[in-house]
C-alpha atoms as a PDB file:
ATOM      1  CA  MET A   1      24.893   0.177 -20.277  1.00  0.00           C
ATOM      2  CA  SER A   2      26.616  -2.805 -18.805  1.00  0.00           C
ATOM      3  CA  ALA A   3      30.286  -2.750 -17.893  1.00  0.00           C
ATOM      4  CA  LEU A   4      32.721  -4.793 -19.932  1.00  0.00           C
ATOM      5  CA  PRO A   5      34.055  -7.893 -18.178  1.00  0.00           C
ATOM      6  CA  THR A   6      37.523  -7.652 -16.705  1.00  0.00           C
ATOM      7  CA  LEU A   7      39.829  -9.968 -18.616  1.00  0.00           C
ATOM      8  CA  LEU A   8      43.009  -9.447 -16.621  1.00  0.00           C
ATOM      9  CA  PRO A   9      43.393  -9.311 -12.860  1.00  0.00           C
ATOM     10  CA  SER A  10      44.350  -5.966 -11.423  1.00  0.00           C
ATOM     11  CA  PRO A  11      48.105  -5.553 -10.857  1.00  0.00           C
ATOM     12  CA  SER A  12      47.568  -5.363  -7.098  1.00  0.00           C
ATOM     13  CA  SER A  13      46.048  -8.864  -7.048  1.00  0.00           C
ATOM     14  CA  LEU A  14      48.954 -10.481  -8.892  1.00  0.00           C
ATOM     15  CA  PRO A  15      51.761 -12.069  -6.884  1.00  0.00           C
ATOM     16  CA  SER A  16      54.781  -9.837  -6.846  1.00  0.00           C
ATOM     17  CA  ARG A  17      57.886 -11.170  -8.477  1.00  0.00           C
ATOM     18  CA  GLN A  18      60.928  -9.418  -9.655  1.00  0.00           C
ATOM     19  CA  SER A  19      62.340 -10.064 -13.065  1.00  0.00           C
ATOM     20  CA  SER A  20      65.175  -8.507 -14.932  1.00  0.00           C
ATOM     21  CA  LEU A  21      65.917  -7.940 -18.548  1.00  0.00           C
ATOM     22  CA  ARG A  22      69.525  -7.305 -19.494  1.00  0.00           C
ATOM     23  CA  LEU A  23      69.876  -5.307 -22.706  1.00  0.00           C
ATOM     24  CA  GLY A  24      73.145  -4.719 -24.500  1.00  0.00           C
ATOM     25  CA  THR A  25      74.141  -2.890 -27.648  1.00  0.00           C
ATOM     26  CA  LEU A  26      77.644  -2.901 -29.060  1.00  0.00           C
ATOM     27  CA  ASN A  27      79.346  -1.455 -32.108  1.00  0.00           C
ATOM     28  CA  CYS A  28      81.752  -4.199 -33.157  1.00  0.00           C
ATOM     29  CA  ARG A  29      83.485  -2.230 -35.938  1.00  0.00           C
ATOM     30  CA  GLY A  30      84.248  -5.293 -38.009  1.00  0.00           C
ATOM     31  CA  LEU A  31      85.432  -7.559 -35.206  1.00  0.00           C
ATOM     32  CA  ALA A  32      84.942 -10.580 -37.474  1.00  0.00           C
ATOM     33  CA  LYS A  33      87.648  -9.239 -39.800  1.00  0.00           C
ATOM     34  CA  ILE A  34      90.277  -8.966 -37.061  1.00  0.00           C
ATOM     35  CA  SER A  35      92.981 -11.547 -37.639  1.00  0.00           C
ATOM     36  CA  LYS A  36      93.829 -11.866 -33.943  1.00  0.00           C
ATOM     37  CA  PRO A  37      91.937 -14.870 -32.506  1.00  0.00           C
ATOM     38  CA  ASP A  38      92.732 -13.714 -28.950  1.00  0.00           C
ATOM     39  CA  THR A  39      90.823 -10.474 -29.520  1.00  0.00           C
ATOM     40  CA  GLN A  40      87.811 -12.338 -30.869  1.00  0.00           C
ATOM     41  CA  GLN A  41      87.879 -14.822 -27.977  1.00  0.00           C
ATOM     42  CA  HIS A  42      88.108 -11.998 -25.431  1.00  0.00           C
ATOM     43  CA  PHE A  43      85.110 -10.297 -27.021  1.00  0.00           C
ATOM     44  CA  ILE A  44      83.031 -13.495 -27.037  1.00  0.00           C
ATOM     45  CA  ARG A  45      83.971 -14.193 -23.406  1.00  0.00           C
ATOM     46  CA  PHE A  46      82.892 -10.634 -22.498  1.00  0.00           C
ATOM     47  CA  LEU A  47      79.475 -11.175 -24.106  1.00  0.00           C
ATOM     48  CA  ARG A  48      78.915 -14.521 -22.399  1.00  0.00           C
ATOM     49  CA  ASN A  49      79.956 -13.193 -18.972  1.00  0.00           C
ATOM     50  CA  HIS A  50      77.415 -10.366 -19.133  1.00  0.00           C
ATOM     51  CA  ASN A  51      74.536 -12.780 -19.781  1.00  0.00           C
ATOM     52  CA  PHE A  52      72.448 -10.361 -21.861  1.00  0.00           C
ATOM     53  CA  SER A  53      68.785 -11.197 -22.457  1.00  0.00           C
ATOM     54  CA  ILE A  54      68.842  -9.206 -25.689  1.00  0.00           C
ATOM     55  CA  LEU A  55      71.989  -8.133 -27.494  1.00  0.00           C
ATOM     56  CA  ALA A  56      72.131  -5.887 -30.568  1.00  0.00           C
ATOM     57  CA  LEU A  57      75.370  -5.840 -32.541  1.00  0.00           C
ATOM     58  CA  GLN A  58      76.081  -3.088 -35.059  1.00  0.00           C
ATOM     59  CA  GLU A  59      78.746  -2.928 -37.760  1.00  0.00           C
ATOM     60  CA  THR A  60      79.770  -6.559 -37.411  1.00  0.00           C
ATOM     61  CA  HIS A  61      80.566  -6.992 -41.118  1.00  0.00           C
ATOM     62  CA  ALA A  62      80.174 -10.712 -40.422  1.00  0.00           C
ATOM     63  CA  ASN A  63      78.593 -13.284 -42.670  1.00  0.00           C
ATOM     64  CA  SER A  64      76.319 -16.061 -41.391  1.00  0.00           C
ATOM     65  CA  ASP A  65      79.076 -18.686 -41.396  1.00  0.00           C
ATOM     66  CA  THR A  66      81.330 -16.522 -39.225  1.00  0.00           C
ATOM     67  CA  VAL A  67      78.591 -15.844 -36.680  1.00  0.00           C
ATOM     68  CA  ILE A  68      77.507 -19.476 -36.442  1.00  0.00           C
ATOM     69  CA  SER A  69      81.055 -20.772 -35.991  1.00  0.00           C
ATOM     70  CA  SER A  70      81.898 -18.109 -33.367  1.00  0.00           C
ATOM     71  CA  PHE A  71      78.872 -18.564 -31.144  1.00  0.00           C
END
């Protein structure tokens, strides 16, 4: 039996580089329905400052138009 060819280099032969992935998950509890623009702006500023790679938002109760205009 012949060995299968190696398709990927071994991890030890790859150059080392450090990468990071910033994950965030938040329960917004209907933030889009809050009538206080300052609260919404503070929340959006918080999200932008944390520079998440992936962000999951639960319970936004937001429609597409609200999300697009806010971000």
